[in-house]
Tab-separated table of C-alpha atoms in Angstrom:
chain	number	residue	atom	x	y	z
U	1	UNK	CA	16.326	-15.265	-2.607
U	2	UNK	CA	14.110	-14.902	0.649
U	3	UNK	CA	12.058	-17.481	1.473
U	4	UNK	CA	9.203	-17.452	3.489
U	5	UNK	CA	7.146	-20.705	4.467
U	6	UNK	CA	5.621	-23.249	7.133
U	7	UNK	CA	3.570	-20.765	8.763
U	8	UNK	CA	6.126	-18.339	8.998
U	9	UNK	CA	5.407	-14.369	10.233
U	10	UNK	CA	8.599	-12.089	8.568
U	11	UNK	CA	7.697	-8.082	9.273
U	12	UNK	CA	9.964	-5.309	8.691
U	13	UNK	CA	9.156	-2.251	10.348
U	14	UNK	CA	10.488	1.080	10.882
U	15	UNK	CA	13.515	1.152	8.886
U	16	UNK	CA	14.582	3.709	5.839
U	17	UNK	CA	14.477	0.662	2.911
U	18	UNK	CA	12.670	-2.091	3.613
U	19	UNK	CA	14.890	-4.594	1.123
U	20	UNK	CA	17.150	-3.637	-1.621
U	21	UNK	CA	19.523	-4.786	-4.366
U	22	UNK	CA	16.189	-6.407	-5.953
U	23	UNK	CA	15.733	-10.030	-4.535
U	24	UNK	CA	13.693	-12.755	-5.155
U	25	UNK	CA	10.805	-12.862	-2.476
U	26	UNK	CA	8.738	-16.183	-2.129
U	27	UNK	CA	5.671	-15.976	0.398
U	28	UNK	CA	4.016	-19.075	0.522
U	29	UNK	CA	1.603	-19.861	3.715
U	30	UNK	CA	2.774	-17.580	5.774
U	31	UNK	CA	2.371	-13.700	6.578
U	32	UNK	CA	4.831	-10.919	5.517
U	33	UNK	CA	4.801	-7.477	5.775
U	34	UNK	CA	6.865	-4.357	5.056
U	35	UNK	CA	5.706	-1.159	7.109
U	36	UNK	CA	6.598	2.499	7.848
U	37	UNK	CA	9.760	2.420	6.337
U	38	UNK	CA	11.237	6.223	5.691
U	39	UNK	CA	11.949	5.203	2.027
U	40	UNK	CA	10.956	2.703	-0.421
U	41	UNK	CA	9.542	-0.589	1.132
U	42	UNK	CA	11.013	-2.568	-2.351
U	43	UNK	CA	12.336	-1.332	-5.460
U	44	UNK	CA	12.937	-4.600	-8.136
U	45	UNK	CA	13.292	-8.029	-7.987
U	46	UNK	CA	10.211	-10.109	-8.010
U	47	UNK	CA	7.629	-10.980	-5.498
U	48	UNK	CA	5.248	-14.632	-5.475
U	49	UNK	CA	2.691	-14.590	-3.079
U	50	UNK	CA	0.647	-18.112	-2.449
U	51	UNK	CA	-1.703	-18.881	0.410
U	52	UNK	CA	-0.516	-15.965	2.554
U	53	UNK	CA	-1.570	-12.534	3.334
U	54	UNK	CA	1.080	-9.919	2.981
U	55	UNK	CA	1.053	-5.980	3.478
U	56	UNK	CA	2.683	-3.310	2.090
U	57	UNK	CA	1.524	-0.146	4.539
U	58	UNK	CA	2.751	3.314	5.093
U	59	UNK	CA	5.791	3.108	3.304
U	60	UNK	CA	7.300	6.928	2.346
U	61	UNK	CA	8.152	5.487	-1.206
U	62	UNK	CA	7.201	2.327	-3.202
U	63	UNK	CA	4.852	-0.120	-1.547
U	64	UNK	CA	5.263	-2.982	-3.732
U	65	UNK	CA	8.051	-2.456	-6.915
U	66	UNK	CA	8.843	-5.550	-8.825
U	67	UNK	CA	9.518	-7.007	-11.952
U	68	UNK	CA	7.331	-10.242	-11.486
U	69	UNK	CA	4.199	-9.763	-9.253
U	70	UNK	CA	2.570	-12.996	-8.827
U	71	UNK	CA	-0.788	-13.196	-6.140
U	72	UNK	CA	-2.202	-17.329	-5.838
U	73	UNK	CA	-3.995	-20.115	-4.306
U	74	UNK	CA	-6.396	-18.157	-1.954
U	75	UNK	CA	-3.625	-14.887	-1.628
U	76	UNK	CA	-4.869	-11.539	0.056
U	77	UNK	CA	-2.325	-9.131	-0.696
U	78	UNK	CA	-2.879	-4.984	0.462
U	79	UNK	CA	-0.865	-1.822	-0.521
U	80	UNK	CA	-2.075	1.118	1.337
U	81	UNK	CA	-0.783	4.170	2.420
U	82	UNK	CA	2.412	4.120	0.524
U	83	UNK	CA	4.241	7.866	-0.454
U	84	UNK	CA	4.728	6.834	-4.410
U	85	UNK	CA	3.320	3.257	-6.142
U	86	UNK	CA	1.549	1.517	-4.052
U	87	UNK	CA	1.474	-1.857	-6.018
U	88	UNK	CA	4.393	-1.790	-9.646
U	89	UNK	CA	4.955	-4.165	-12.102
U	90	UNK	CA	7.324	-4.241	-15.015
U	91	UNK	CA	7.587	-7.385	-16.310
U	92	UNK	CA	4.675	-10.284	-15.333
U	93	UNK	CA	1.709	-9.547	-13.279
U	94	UNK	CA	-0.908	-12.081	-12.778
U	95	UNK	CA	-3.814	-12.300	-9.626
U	96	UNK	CA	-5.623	-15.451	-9.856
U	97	UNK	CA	-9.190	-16.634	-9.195
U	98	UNK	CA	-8.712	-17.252	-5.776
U	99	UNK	CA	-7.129	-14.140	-4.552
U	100	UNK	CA	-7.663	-10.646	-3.680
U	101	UNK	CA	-5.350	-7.444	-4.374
U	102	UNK	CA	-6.516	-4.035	-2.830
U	103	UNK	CA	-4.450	-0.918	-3.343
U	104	UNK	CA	-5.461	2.357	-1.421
U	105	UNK	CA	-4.475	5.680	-0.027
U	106	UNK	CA	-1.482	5.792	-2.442
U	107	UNK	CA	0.732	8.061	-4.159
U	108	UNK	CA	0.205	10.949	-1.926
U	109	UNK	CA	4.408	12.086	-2.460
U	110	UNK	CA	4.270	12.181	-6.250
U	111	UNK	CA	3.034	11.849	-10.013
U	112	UNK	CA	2.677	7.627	-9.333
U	113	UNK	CA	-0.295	5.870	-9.462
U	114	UNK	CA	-2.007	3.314	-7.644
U	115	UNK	CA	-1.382	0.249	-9.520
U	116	UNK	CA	0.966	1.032	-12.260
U	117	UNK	CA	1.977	-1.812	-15.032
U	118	UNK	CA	4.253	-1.190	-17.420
U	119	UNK	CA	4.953	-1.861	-20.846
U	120	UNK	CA	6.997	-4.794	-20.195
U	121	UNK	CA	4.655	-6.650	-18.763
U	122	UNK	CA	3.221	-8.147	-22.116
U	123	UNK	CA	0.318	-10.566	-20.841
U	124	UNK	CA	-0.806	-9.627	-17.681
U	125	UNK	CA	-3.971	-11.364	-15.770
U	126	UNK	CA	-6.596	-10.516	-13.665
U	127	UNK	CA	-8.553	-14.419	-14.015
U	128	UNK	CA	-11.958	-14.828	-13.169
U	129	UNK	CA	-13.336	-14.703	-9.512
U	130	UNK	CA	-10.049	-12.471	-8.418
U	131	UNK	CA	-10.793	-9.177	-6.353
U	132	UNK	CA	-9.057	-6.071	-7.219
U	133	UNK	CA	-10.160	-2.756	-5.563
U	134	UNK	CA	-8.292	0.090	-6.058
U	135	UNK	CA	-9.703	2.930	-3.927
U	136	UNK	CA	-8.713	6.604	-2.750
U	137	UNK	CA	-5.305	6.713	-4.089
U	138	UNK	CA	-4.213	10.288	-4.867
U	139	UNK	CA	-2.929	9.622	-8.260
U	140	UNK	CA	-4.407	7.426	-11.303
U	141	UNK	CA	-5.982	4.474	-9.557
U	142	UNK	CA	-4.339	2.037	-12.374
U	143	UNK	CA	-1.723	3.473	-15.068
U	144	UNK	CA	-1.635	0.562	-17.540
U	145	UNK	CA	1.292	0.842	-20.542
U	146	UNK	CA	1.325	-2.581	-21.153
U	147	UNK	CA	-0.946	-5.478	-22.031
U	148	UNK	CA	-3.527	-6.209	-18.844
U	149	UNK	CA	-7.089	-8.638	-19.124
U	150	UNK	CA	-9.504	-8.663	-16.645
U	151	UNK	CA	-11.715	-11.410	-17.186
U	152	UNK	CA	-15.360	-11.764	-17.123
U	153	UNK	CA	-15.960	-12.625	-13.650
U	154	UNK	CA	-13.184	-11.023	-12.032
U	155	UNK	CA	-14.445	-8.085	-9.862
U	156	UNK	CA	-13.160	-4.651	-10.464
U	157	UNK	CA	-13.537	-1.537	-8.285
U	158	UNK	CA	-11.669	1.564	-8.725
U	159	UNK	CA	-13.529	4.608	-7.123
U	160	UNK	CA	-12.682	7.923	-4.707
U	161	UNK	CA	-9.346	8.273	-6.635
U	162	UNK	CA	-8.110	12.176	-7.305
U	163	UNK	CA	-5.236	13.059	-9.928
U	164	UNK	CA	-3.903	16.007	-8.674
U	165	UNK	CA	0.019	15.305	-9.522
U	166	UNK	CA	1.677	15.741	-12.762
U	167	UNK	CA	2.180	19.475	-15.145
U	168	UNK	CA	-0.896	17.671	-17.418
U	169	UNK	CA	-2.751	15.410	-15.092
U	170	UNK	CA	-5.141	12.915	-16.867
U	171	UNK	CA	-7.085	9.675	-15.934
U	172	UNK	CA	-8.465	9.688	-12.357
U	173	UNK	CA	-9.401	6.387	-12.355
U	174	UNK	CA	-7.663	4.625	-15.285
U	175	UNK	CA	-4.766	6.304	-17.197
U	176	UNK	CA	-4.090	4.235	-20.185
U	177	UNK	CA	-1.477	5.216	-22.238
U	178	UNK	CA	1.233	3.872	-24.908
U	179	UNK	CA	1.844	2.007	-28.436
U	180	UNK	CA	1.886	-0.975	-26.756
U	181	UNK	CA	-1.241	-0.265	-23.993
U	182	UNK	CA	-4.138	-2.972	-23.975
U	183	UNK	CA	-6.739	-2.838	-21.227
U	184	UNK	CA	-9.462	-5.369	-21.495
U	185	UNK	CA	-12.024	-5.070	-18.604
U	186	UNK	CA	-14.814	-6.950	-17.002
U	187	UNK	CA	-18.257	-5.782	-18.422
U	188	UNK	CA	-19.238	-4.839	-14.375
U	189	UNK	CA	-15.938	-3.291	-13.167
U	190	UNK	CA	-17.341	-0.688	-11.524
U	191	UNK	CA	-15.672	3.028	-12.333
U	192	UNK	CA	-17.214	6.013	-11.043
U	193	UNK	CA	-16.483	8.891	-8.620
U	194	UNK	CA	-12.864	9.554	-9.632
U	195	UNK	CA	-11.305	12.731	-10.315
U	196	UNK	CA	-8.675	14.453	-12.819
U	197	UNK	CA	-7.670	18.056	-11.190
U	198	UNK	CA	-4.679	19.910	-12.218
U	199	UNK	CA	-3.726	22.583	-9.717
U	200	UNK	CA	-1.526	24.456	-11.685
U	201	UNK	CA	-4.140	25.194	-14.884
U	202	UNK	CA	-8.092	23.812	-13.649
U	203	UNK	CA	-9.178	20.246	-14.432
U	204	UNK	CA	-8.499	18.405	-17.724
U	205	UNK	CA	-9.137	15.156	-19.259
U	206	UNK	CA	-10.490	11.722	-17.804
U	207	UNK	CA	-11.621	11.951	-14.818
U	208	UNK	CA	-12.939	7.972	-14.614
U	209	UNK	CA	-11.211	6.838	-17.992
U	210	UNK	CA	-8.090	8.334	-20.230
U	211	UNK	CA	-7.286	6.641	-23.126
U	212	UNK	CA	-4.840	8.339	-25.260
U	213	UNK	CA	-5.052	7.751	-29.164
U	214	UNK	CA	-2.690	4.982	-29.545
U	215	UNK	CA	-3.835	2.810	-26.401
U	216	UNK	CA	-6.837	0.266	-26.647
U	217	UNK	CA	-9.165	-0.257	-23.612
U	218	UNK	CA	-12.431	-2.013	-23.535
U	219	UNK	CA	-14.948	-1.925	-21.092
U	220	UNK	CA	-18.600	-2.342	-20.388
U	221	UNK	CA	-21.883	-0.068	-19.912
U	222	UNK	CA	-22.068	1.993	-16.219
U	223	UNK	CA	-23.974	0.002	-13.270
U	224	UNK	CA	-27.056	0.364	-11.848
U	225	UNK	CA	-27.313	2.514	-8.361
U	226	UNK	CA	-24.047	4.369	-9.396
U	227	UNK	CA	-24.234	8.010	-7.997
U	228	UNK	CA	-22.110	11.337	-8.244
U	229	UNK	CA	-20.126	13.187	-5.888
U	230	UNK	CA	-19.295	15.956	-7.674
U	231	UNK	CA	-21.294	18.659	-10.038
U	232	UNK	CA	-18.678	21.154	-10.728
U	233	UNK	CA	-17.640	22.902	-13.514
U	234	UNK	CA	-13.606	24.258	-14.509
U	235	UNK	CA	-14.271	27.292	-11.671
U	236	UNK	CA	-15.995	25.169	-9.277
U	237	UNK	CA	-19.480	26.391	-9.660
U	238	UNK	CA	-22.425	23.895	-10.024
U	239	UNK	CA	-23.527	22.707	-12.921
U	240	UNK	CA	-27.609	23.757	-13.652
U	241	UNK	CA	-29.136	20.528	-13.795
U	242	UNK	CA	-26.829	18.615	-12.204
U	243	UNK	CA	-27.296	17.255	-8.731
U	244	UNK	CA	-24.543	15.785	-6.186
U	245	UNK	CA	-25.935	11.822	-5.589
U	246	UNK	CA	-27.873	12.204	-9.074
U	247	UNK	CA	-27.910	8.554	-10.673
U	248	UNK	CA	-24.950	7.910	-13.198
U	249	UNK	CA	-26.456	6.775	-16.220
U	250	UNK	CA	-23.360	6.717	-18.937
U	251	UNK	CA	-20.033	7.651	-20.114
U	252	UNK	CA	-19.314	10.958	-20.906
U	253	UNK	CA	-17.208	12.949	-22.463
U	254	UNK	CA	-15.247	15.506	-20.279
U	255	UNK	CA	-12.682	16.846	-22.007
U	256	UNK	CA	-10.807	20.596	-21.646
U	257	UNK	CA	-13.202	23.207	-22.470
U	258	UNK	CA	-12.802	24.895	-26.071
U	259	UNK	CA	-11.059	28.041	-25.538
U	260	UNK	CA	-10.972	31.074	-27.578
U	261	UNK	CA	-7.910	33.563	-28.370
U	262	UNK	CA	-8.347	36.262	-25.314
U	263	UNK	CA	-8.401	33.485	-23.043
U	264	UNK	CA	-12.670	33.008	-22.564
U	265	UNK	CA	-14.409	29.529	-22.767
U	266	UNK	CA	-16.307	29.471	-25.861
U	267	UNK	CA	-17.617	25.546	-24.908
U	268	UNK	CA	-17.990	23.994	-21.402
U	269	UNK	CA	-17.025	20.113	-22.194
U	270	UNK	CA	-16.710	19.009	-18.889
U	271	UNK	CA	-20.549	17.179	-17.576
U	272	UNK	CA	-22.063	18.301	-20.736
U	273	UNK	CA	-24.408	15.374	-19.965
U	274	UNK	CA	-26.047	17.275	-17.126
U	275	UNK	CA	-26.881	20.843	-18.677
U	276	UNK	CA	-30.076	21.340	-20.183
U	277	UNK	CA	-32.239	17.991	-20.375
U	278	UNK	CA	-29.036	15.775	-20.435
């Protein structure tokens, strides 16, 4: 066990692992912080954050990779910049209403995600007034496999994040996925501006939201002022009637486009809500 209290300022910096052998970390009023390491900055144990700010930046691995992740009392916690996960969970998980969580600029070495929970973790929290923004990672923003509730009131960003990794690559923004998978989010999270892109066979599924059929996720109607970036189609060609910084004004479907035998697309899914009068 590591604790660190009373004010306290604990940084490692620089080295190949930042800590190892998967300890118990306890950061209460203080500030901590694991940077630049050549490998993982953590990899198991459990980490409790309360009335301190701690970072987890430019780590060539994991950022943050625990069993128990637990952010209280007024917490400001940031992952950014790390090679694989920049914030992982497997077990409990739990921000509360007083704290903030922001997870960016992730996952640039490999198929991880942003914020990944797992199915272990079986009742994990988001409580009201929290702030989680989870922005620009180059993976899924948040891959959920377990049980996750944002409440009503808790604020939810995840935008600017581009799936490129994976041989299928699916959910931009949220990949939700597993038997066990329930997402519950706030009715204003706000989603938009994320991107699925598979470099190895064009663009496929979910670019803000994948749900696969035996997850559950619910979530609420898009917000006002919400605006695209992007208007292209499978060969990156602009969609007729669809304009970059047009307003969002629903969910839609963008699914592969329906194939035929010789190899021609007999159906373009993908912004089928902006051809035509859409």
């Amino acid at each position: 066990t590591v604790n660190v209290k009373g004010d306290s300022t604990f940084e490692i910096n620089g080295t190949n692992r930042g800590y190892v052998n998967s300890p118990v970390i306890y950061v209460e009023d203080s500030d901590f912080a694991v940077r630049n390491c050549t490998a993982n900055a953590s990899n198991g144990g459990s980490l409790t954050v309360v009335r301190s700010d701690v970072v987890y930046e430019n780590n060539a691995g994991h950022g943050i990779s625990a069993g128990t992740l637990l952010i209280k009392d007024h917490s400001t916690v940031i992952c950014r910049g790390n090679g694989y996960y920049g914030a992982y969970a497997s077990s409990k998980f739990l921000v509360d209403g007083t704290s903030k969580l922001t997870v960016s600029q992730n996952s640039s070495a490999g198929d991880f995600a942003g914020l990944k929970i797992t199915s272990g973790v079986t009742d994990g929290s988001v409580e009201a007034g929290a702030v989680v923004t989870i922005t620009d990672n180059y993976c899924s923003g948040l891959s959920n496999n377990g049980k996750l509730t944002f409440e009503e009131g808790a604020s939810l960003t995840i935008t600017g994040n581009d799936n490129d990794k994976g041989t299928s690559t699916y959910g931009g923004g949220i990949y939700n996925s597993g038997a066990s998978a329930v997402l519950v989010l706030p009715s204003d999270a706000v989603i938009y501006n994320n991107h699925s892109q598979n470099p190895n066979n064009g663009r496929d599924a979910g670019d803000d939201i994948f749900n696969n059929t035996t997850a559950t996720i619910t979530f609420g109607k898009v917000g006002s002022g919400w605006k695209l970036d992007d208007c292209k189609n499978d060969e990156g060609n602009t969609v007729e009637g669809c304009t970059a910084g047009g307003v969002i004004d629903g969910w839609y479907d963008d699914s592969a486009n329906e194939v035929s035998e010789d190899g021609a697309v007999t159906s373009y899914n993908r912004w089928n809500a902006h051809d035509g009068d859409g």
